[in-house]
mmCIF file with all atom_site columns, C-alpha atoms in Angstrom:
data_model
loop_
_atom_site.group_PDB
_atom_site.id
_atom_site.type_symbol
_atom_site.label_atom_id
_atom_site.label_alt_id
_atom_site.label_comp_id
_atom_site.label_asym_id
_atom_site.label_entity_id
_atom_site.label_seq_id
_atom_site.pdbx_PDB_ins_code
_atom_site.Cartn_x
_atom_site.Cartn_y
_atom_site.Cartn_z
_atom_site.occupancy
_atom_site.B_iso_or_equiv
_atom_site.pdbx_formal_charge
_atom_site.auth_seq_id
_atom_site.auth_comp_id
_atom_site.auth_asym_id
_atom_site.auth_atom_id
_atom_site.pdbx_PDB_model_num
ATOM 1  C CA . MET L 1 1  ? 151.901 5.423  95.036  1.00 45.00 ? 2  MET L CA 1
ATOM 2  C CA . VAL L 1 2  ? 151.571 7.436  98.241  1.00 44.00 ? 3  VAL L CA 1
ATOM 3  C CA . ALA L 1 3  ? 148.117 8.690  99.215  1.00 44.00 ? 4  ALA L CA 1
ATOM 4  C CA . PRO L 1 4  ? 147.831 12.435 99.843  1.00 46.00 ? 5  PRO L CA 1
ATOM 5  C CA . ALA L 1 5  ? 148.041 13.430 103.473 1.00 52.00 ? 6  ALA L CA 1
ATOM 6  C CA . GLN L 1 6  ? 144.633 13.982 104.982 1.00 61.00 ? 7  GLN L CA 1
ATOM 7  C CA . THR L 1 7  ? 143.884 16.238 107.892 1.00 67.00 ? 8  THR L CA 1
ATOM 8  C CA . ASP L 1 8  ? 143.074 14.376 111.063 1.00 74.00 ? 9  ASP L CA 1
ATOM 9  C CA . PRO L 1 9  ? 139.449 15.291 111.887 1.00 72.00 ? 10 PRO L CA 1
ATOM 10 C CA . ARG L 1 10 ? 140.487 15.848 115.500 1.00 72.00 ? 11 ARG L CA 1
ATOM 11 C CA . HIS L 1 11 ? 142.734 18.686 114.300 1.00 72.00 ? 12 HIS L CA 1
ATOM 12 C CA . VAL L 1 12 ? 140.041 20.670 112.494 1.00 78.00 ? 13 VAL L CA 1
ATOM 13 C CA . VAL L 1 13 ? 138.692 23.703 114.328 1.00 77.00 ? 14 VAL L CA 1
ATOM 14 C CA . ASP L 1 14 ? 134.926 24.017 114.308 1.00 79.00 ? 15 ASP L CA 1
ATOM 15 C CA . VAL L 1 15 ? 133.735 27.231 112.611 1.00 79.00 ? 16 VAL L CA 1
ATOM 16 C CA . LYS L 1 16 ? 131.176 27.865 115.385 1.00 86.00 ? 17 LYS L CA 1
ATOM 17 C CA . THR L 1 17 ? 133.984 27.732 117.930 1.00 84.00 ? 18 THR L CA 1
ATOM 18 C CA . LEU L 1 18 ? 136.045 30.203 115.907 1.00 85.00 ? 19 LEU L CA 1
ATOM 19 C CA . GLU L 1 19 ? 133.141 32.658 115.893 1.00 88.00 ? 20 GLU L CA 1
ATOM 20 C CA . MET L 1 20 ? 133.363 32.861 119.696 1.00 92.00 ? 21 MET L CA 1
ATOM 21 C CA . LEU L 1 21 ? 137.081 33.642 119.821 1.00 94.00 ? 22 LEU L CA 1
ATOM 22 C CA . VAL L 1 22 ? 138.426 37.199 119.995 1.00 96.00 ? 23 VAL L CA 1
ATOM 23 C CA . CYS L 1 23 ? 141.845 38.797 119.834 1.00 97.00 ? 24 CYS L CA 1
ATOM 24 C CA . PRO L 1 24 ? 143.459 38.725 123.296 1.00 97.00 ? 25 PRO L CA 1
ATOM 25 C CA . LEU L 1 25 ? 144.855 42.224 122.741 1.00 96.00 ? 26 LEU L CA 1
ATOM 26 C CA . THR L 1 26 ? 141.974 44.174 121.192 1.00 96.00 ? 27 THR L CA 1
ATOM 27 C CA . LYS L 1 27 ? 139.008 41.911 122.022 1.00 97.00 ? 28 LYS L CA 1
ATOM 28 C CA . THR L 1 28 ? 137.879 42.186 118.387 1.00 95.00 ? 29 THR L CA 1
ATOM 29 C CA . ARG L 1 29 ? 136.724 39.449 116.022 1.00 93.00 ? 30 ARG L CA 1
ATOM 30 C CA . LEU L 1 30 ? 139.293 37.163 114.406 1.00 93.00 ? 31 LEU L CA 1
ATOM 31 C CA . THR L 1 31 ? 139.363 36.139 110.744 1.00 91.00 ? 32 THR L CA 1
ATOM 32 C CA . LEU L 1 32 ? 140.329 32.658 109.598 1.00 89.00 ? 33 LEU L CA 1
ATOM 33 C CA . SER L 1 33 ? 143.059 32.692 106.946 1.00 88.00 ? 34 SER L CA 1
ATOM 34 C CA . SER L 1 34 ? 142.363 31.109 103.569 1.00 84.00 ? 35 SER L CA 1
ATOM 35 C CA . ASP L 1 35 ? 144.702 28.209 104.373 1.00 86.00 ? 36 ASP L CA 1
ATOM 36 C CA . ARG L 1 36 ? 142.859 27.692 107.708 1.00 86.00 ? 37 ARG L CA 1
ATOM 37 C CA . GLN L 1 37 ? 146.200 27.694 109.580 1.00 90.00 ? 38 GLN L CA 1
ATOM 38 C CA . THR L 1 38 ? 145.965 31.068 111.326 1.00 93.00 ? 39 THR L CA 1
ATOM 39 C CA . LEU L 1 39 ? 143.500 33.427 112.946 1.00 94.00 ? 40 LEU L CA 1
ATOM 40 C CA . ILE L 1 40 ? 144.064 37.048 112.037 1.00 94.00 ? 41 ILE L CA 1
ATOM 41 C CA . SER L 1 41 ? 143.287 40.113 114.131 1.00 95.00 ? 42 SER L CA 1
ATOM 42 C CA . VAL L 1 42 ? 142.835 42.968 111.669 1.00 92.00 ? 43 VAL L CA 1
ATOM 43 C CA . ALA L 1 43 ? 142.702 45.532 114.492 1.00 93.00 ? 44 ALA L CA 1
ATOM 44 C CA . ALA L 1 44 ? 145.990 44.388 116.047 1.00 95.00 ? 45 ALA L CA 1
ATOM 45 C CA . ARG L 1 45 ? 147.611 43.316 112.747 1.00 95.00 ? 46 ARG L CA 1
ATOM 46 C CA . LEU L 1 46 ? 148.531 39.995 114.320 1.00 96.00 ? 47 LEU L CA 1
ATOM 47 C CA . ALA L 1 47 ? 148.249 36.385 113.168 1.00 96.00 ? 48 ALA L CA 1
ATOM 48 C CA . PHE L 1 48 ? 147.721 33.601 115.692 1.00 97.00 ? 49 PHE L CA 1
ATOM 49 C CA . PRO L 1 49 ? 148.662 30.061 114.579 1.00 96.00 ? 50 PRO L CA 1
ATOM 50 C CA . ILE L 1 50 ? 146.337 27.082 114.757 1.00 92.00 ? 51 ILE L CA 1
ATOM 51 C CA . VAL L 1 51 ? 148.352 24.006 115.742 1.00 91.00 ? 52 VAL L CA 1
ATOM 52 C CA . ARG L 1 52 ? 146.741 20.556 115.559 1.00 88.00 ? 53 ARG L CA 1
ATOM 53 C CA . GLY L 1 53 ? 143.317 22.214 115.694 1.00 86.00 ? 54 GLY L CA 1
ATOM 54 C CA . VAL L 1 54 ? 144.108 24.417 118.688 1.00 89.00 ? 55 VAL L CA 1
ATOM 55 C CA . PRO L 1 55 ? 144.217 28.211 118.218 1.00 93.00 ? 56 PRO L CA 1
ATOM 56 C CA . LEU L 1 56 ? 147.234 29.600 120.087 1.00 95.00 ? 57 LEU L CA 1
ATOM 57 C CA . LEU L 1 57 ? 145.918 32.974 121.241 1.00 96.00 ? 58 LEU L CA 1
ATOM 58 C CA . SER L 1 58 ? 149.004 33.989 123.172 1.00 96.00 ? 59 SER L CA 1
ATOM 59 C CA . LEU L 1 59 ? 150.749 37.214 122.220 1.00 95.00 ? 60 LEU L CA 1
ATOM 60 C CA . ASP L 1 60 ? 154.020 35.261 122.476 1.00 96.00 ? 61 ASP L CA 1
ATOM 61 C CA . GLU L 1 61 ? 152.822 32.990 119.645 1.00 96.00 ? 62 GLU L CA 1
ATOM 62 C CA . ALA L 1 62 ? 151.487 35.811 117.433 1.00 97.00 ? 63 ALA L CA 1
ATOM 63 C CA . SER L 1 63 ? 153.271 37.180 114.392 1.00 96.00 ? 64 SER L CA 1
ATOM 64 C CA . SER L 1 64 ? 152.879 40.554 112.708 1.00 96.00 ? 65 SER L CA 1
ATOM 65 C CA . VAL L 1 65 ? 150.773 40.821 109.564 1.00 92.00 ? 66 VAL L CA 1
ATOM 66 C CA . ASP L 1 66 ? 151.749 43.113 106.719 1.00 89.00 ? 67 ASP L CA 1
ATOM 67 C CA . PRO L 1 67 ? 149.053 45.791 106.088 1.00 84.00 ? 68 PRO L CA 1
ATOM 68 C CA . ASP L 1 68 ? 148.992 44.825 102.387 1.00 83.00 ? 69 ASP L CA 1
ATOM 69 C CA . ALA L 1 69 ? 148.166 41.247 103.364 1.00 80.00 ? 70 ALA L CA 1
ATOM 70 C CA . LEU L 1 70 ? 145.310 42.517 105.512 1.00 80.00 ? 71 LEU L CA 1
ATOM 71 C CA . ARG L 1 71 ? 143.801 44.341 102.540 1.00 80.00 ? 72 ARG L CA 1
ATOM 72 C CA . ARG L 1 72 ? 143.635 41.048 100.650 1.00 78.00 ? 73 ARG L CA 1
ATOM 73 C CA . LEU L 1 73 ? 141.387 39.473 103.288 1.00 75.00 ? 74 LEU L CA 1
ATOM 74 C CA . PRO L 1 74 ? 137.846 39.018 101.984 1.00 67.00 ? 75 PRO L CA 1
ATOM 75 C CA . ASP L 1 75 ? 136.149 40.756 104.897 1.00 62.00 ? 76 ASP L CA 1
ATOM 76 C CA . PHE L 1 76 ? 138.642 43.589 105.384 1.00 58.00 ? 77 PHE L CA 1
ATOM 77 C CA . GLU L 1 77 ? 136.795 46.851 105.856 1.00 55.00 ? 78 GLU L CA 1
ATOM 78 C CA . ALA L 1 78 ? 139.267 49.659 105.321 1.00 50.00 ? 79 ALA L CA 1
ATOM 79 C CA . LYS L 1 79 ? 138.644 53.013 106.860 1.00 45.00 ? 80 LYS L CA 1
ATOM 80 C CA . PRO L 1 80 ? 138.504 55.852 104.296 1.00 41.00 ? 81 PRO L CA 1
ATOM 81 C CA . ASP L 1 81 ? 142.024 57.011 105.181 1.00 42.00 ? 82 ASP L CA 1
ATOM 82 C CA . GLU L 1 82 ? 143.458 53.453 104.762 1.00 43.00 ? 83 GLU L CA 1
ATOM 83 C CA . ARG L 1 83 ? 142.259 52.855 101.177 1.00 40.00 ? 84 ARG L CA 1
#
């Protein structure tokens, strides 16, 4: 029987560190995805990957986020005209 893969503790991003990071485009706060694999900029609608515990905050590495996916984030605060 094969043991389930465990995350290497060196590849886990500290939550306190994440609180200091901002979007390189908008300089706004980033949100950690539920799978803890990406940082999301709600303002820019971009997702930045976390690879081996390192957030890649380059616009070249970012991918677009669907507005519907943003609404599903727990701390999404929609403006009245976006609801």
